[in-house]
PDB file of C-alpha atoms in Angstrom:
ATOM      1  CA  UNK A   1     -14.052  -4.923-117.959  1.00 57.00           C
ATOM      2  CA  UNK A   2     -17.243  -6.688-116.979  1.00 62.00           C
ATOM      3  CA  UNK A   3     -18.883  -5.836-120.307  1.00 65.00           C
ATOM      4  CA  UNK A   4     -16.280  -7.999-122.054  1.00 64.00           C
ATOM      5  CA  UNK A   5     -16.457 -11.122-119.935  1.00 62.00           C
ATOM      6  CA  UNK A   6     -17.466 -13.524-122.713  1.00 69.00           C
ATOM      7  CA  UNK A   7     -15.461 -14.991-125.563  1.00 81.00           C
ATOM      8  CA  UNK A   8     -13.335 -12.397-127.271  1.00 86.00           C
ATOM      9  CA  UNK A   9     -10.853 -12.637-130.115  1.00 89.00           C
ATOM     10  CA  UNK A  10      -8.229  -9.958-130.727  1.00 90.00           C
ATOM     11  CA  UNK A  11      -6.251 -10.305-133.947  1.00 92.00           C
ATOM     12  CA  UNK A  12      -3.373  -8.059-134.945  1.00 92.00           C
ATOM     13  CA  UNK A  13      -0.785  -8.078-137.664  1.00 93.00           C
ATOM     14  CA  UNK A  14       2.814  -8.543-136.621  1.00 91.00           C
ATOM     15  CA  UNK A  15       3.725  -5.514-138.754  1.00 92.00           C
ATOM     16  CA  UNK A  16       0.801  -3.397-137.490  1.00 92.00           C
ATOM     17  CA  UNK A  17       2.032   0.148-136.846  1.00 91.00           C
ATOM     18  CA  UNK A  18      -1.223   1.007-135.048  1.00 92.00           C
ATOM     19  CA  UNK A  19      -1.169  -1.896-132.594  1.00 89.00           C
ATOM     20  CA  UNK A  20       2.363  -2.567-131.377  1.00 86.00           C
ATOM     21  CA  UNK A  21       3.279  -5.700-129.426  1.00 80.00           C
ATOM     22  CA  UNK A  22       3.255  -3.910-126.057  1.00 83.00           C
ATOM     23  CA  UNK A  23      -0.368  -2.893-126.665  1.00 88.00           C
ATOM     24  CA  UNK A  24      -1.264  -6.547-127.176  1.00 87.00           C
ATOM     25  CA  UNK A  25       0.422  -7.408-123.882  1.00 85.00           C
ATOM     26  CA  UNK A  26      -1.762  -4.770-122.200  1.00 89.00           C
ATOM     27  CA  UNK A  27      -4.887  -6.233-123.854  1.00 87.00           C
ATOM     28  CA  UNK A  28      -3.973  -9.709-122.665  1.00 85.00           C
ATOM     29  CA  UNK A  29      -3.454  -8.428-119.112  1.00 88.00           C
ATOM     30  CA  UNK A  30      -6.703  -6.438-119.105  1.00 87.00           C
ATOM     31  CA  UNK A  31      -8.743  -9.226-120.713  1.00 87.00           C
ATOM     32  CA  UNK A  32      -7.255 -12.536-119.565  1.00 84.00           C
ATOM     33  CA  UNK A  33     -10.082 -14.558-121.153  1.00 83.00           C
ATOM     34  CA  UNK A  34      -9.424 -13.035-124.580  1.00 86.00           C
ATOM     35  CA  UNK A  35      -7.674 -14.985-127.292  1.00 88.00           C
ATOM     36  CA  UNK A  36      -4.914 -12.880-128.828  1.00 89.00           C
ATOM     37  CA  UNK A  37      -3.570 -13.917-132.229  1.00 91.00           C
ATOM     38  CA  UNK A  38      -0.734 -12.207-134.096  1.00 91.00           C
ATOM     39  CA  UNK A  39      -0.521 -12.770-137.854  1.00 93.00           C
ATOM     40  CA  UNK A  40       3.194 -12.572-138.665  1.00 92.00           C
ATOM     41  CA  UNK A  41       4.069 -10.113-141.415  1.00 91.00           C
ATOM     42  CA  UNK A  42       0.543  -8.702-141.730  1.00 93.00           C
ATOM     43  CA  UNK A  43      -0.100  -4.987-141.430  1.00 93.00           C
ATOM     44  CA  UNK A  44      -3.061  -3.254-139.771  1.00 92.00           C
ATOM     45  CA  UNK A  45      -5.358  -3.957-142.726  1.00 93.00           C
ATOM     46  CA  UNK A  46      -4.100  -7.528-143.346  1.00 92.00           C
ATOM     47  CA  UNK A  47      -3.321  -6.729-146.990  1.00 90.00           C
ATOM     48  CA  UNK A  48      -0.545  -9.334-146.848  1.00 89.00           C
ATOM     49  CA  UNK A  49      -2.269 -11.773-144.517  1.00 90.00           C
ATOM     50  CA  UNK A  50      -5.949 -12.012-145.390  1.00 94.00           C
ATOM     51  CA  UNK A  51      -5.781 -15.781-145.943  1.00 95.00           C
ATOM     52  CA  UNK A  52      -4.063 -16.299-142.584  1.00 95.00           C
ATOM     53  CA  UNK A  53      -6.595 -13.983-140.908  1.00 95.00           C
ATOM     54  CA  UNK A  54      -9.445 -16.035-142.376  1.00 95.00           C
ATOM     55  CA  UNK A  55      -7.829 -19.281-141.190  1.00 95.00           C
ATOM     56  CA  UNK A  56      -7.261 -17.919-137.666  1.00 94.00           C
ATOM     57  CA  UNK A  57     -10.828 -16.626-137.440  1.00 94.00           C
ATOM     58  CA  UNK A  58     -12.258 -19.896-138.736  1.00 94.00           C
ATOM     59  CA  UNK A  59     -10.224 -21.915-136.226  1.00 94.00           C
ATOM     60  CA  UNK A  60     -11.261 -19.660-133.331  1.00 92.00           C
ATOM     61  CA  UNK A  61     -14.958 -19.757-134.263  1.00 91.00           C
ATOM     62  CA  UNK A  62     -14.769 -23.540-134.615  1.00 90.00           C
ATOM     63  CA  UNK A  63     -13.191 -23.938-131.183  1.00 87.00           C
ATOM     64  CA  UNK A  64     -15.717 -21.486-129.700  1.00 83.00           C
ATOM     65  CA  UNK A  65     -18.600 -23.470-131.178  1.00 81.00           C
ATOM     66  CA  UNK A  66     -17.160 -26.727-129.839  1.00 82.00           C
ATOM     67  CA  UNK A  67     -16.669 -25.295-126.336  1.00 75.00           C
ATOM     68  CA  UNK A  68     -20.108 -23.680-126.309  1.00 75.00           C
ATOM     69  CA  UNK A  69     -21.851 -26.790-127.586  1.00 74.00           C
ATOM     70  CA  UNK A  70     -20.057 -29.017-125.059  1.00 74.00           C
ATOM     71  CA  UNK A  71     -21.139 -26.669-122.273  1.00 70.00           C
ATOM     72  CA  UNK A  72     -24.775 -26.855-123.409  1.00 71.00           C
ATOM     73  CA  UNK A  73     -24.805 -23.256-124.637  1.00 63.00           C
ATOM     74  CA  UNK A  74     -26.387 -21.789-127.760  1.00 58.00           C
ATOM     75  CA  UNK A  75     -25.180 -22.984-131.148  1.00 54.00           C
ATOM     76  CA  UNK A  76     -24.481 -19.433-132.299  1.00 53.00           C
ATOM     77  CA  UNK A  77     -23.361 -16.191-130.681  1.00 53.00           C
ATOM     78  CA  UNK A  78     -25.987 -13.893-129.250  1.00 51.00           C
ATOM     79  CA  UNK A  79     -26.882 -10.931-131.457  1.00 45.00           C
ATOM     80  CA  UNK A  80     -25.273  -7.601-130.530  1.00 45.00           C
ATOM     81  CA  UNK A  81     -27.176  -5.430-128.100  1.00 44.00           C
TER      82      UNK A  81
END
């Protein structure tokens, strides 16, 4: 969708009963610019993977900031509309 044409991160737990692997494949096909990360063993609420979720989010934000800065973009994401 055109409304989601910027940077987008989708994170799911590998043991997430609400977001099965085939749904992530559909997300990746619908949003090819999205980064999709699966946290092995984590459930929908990341009760068993909060530290790995934090690490994945931190790494993605760091790479986003590096890409944006290198492209001459803003140093931080735009506020929600």
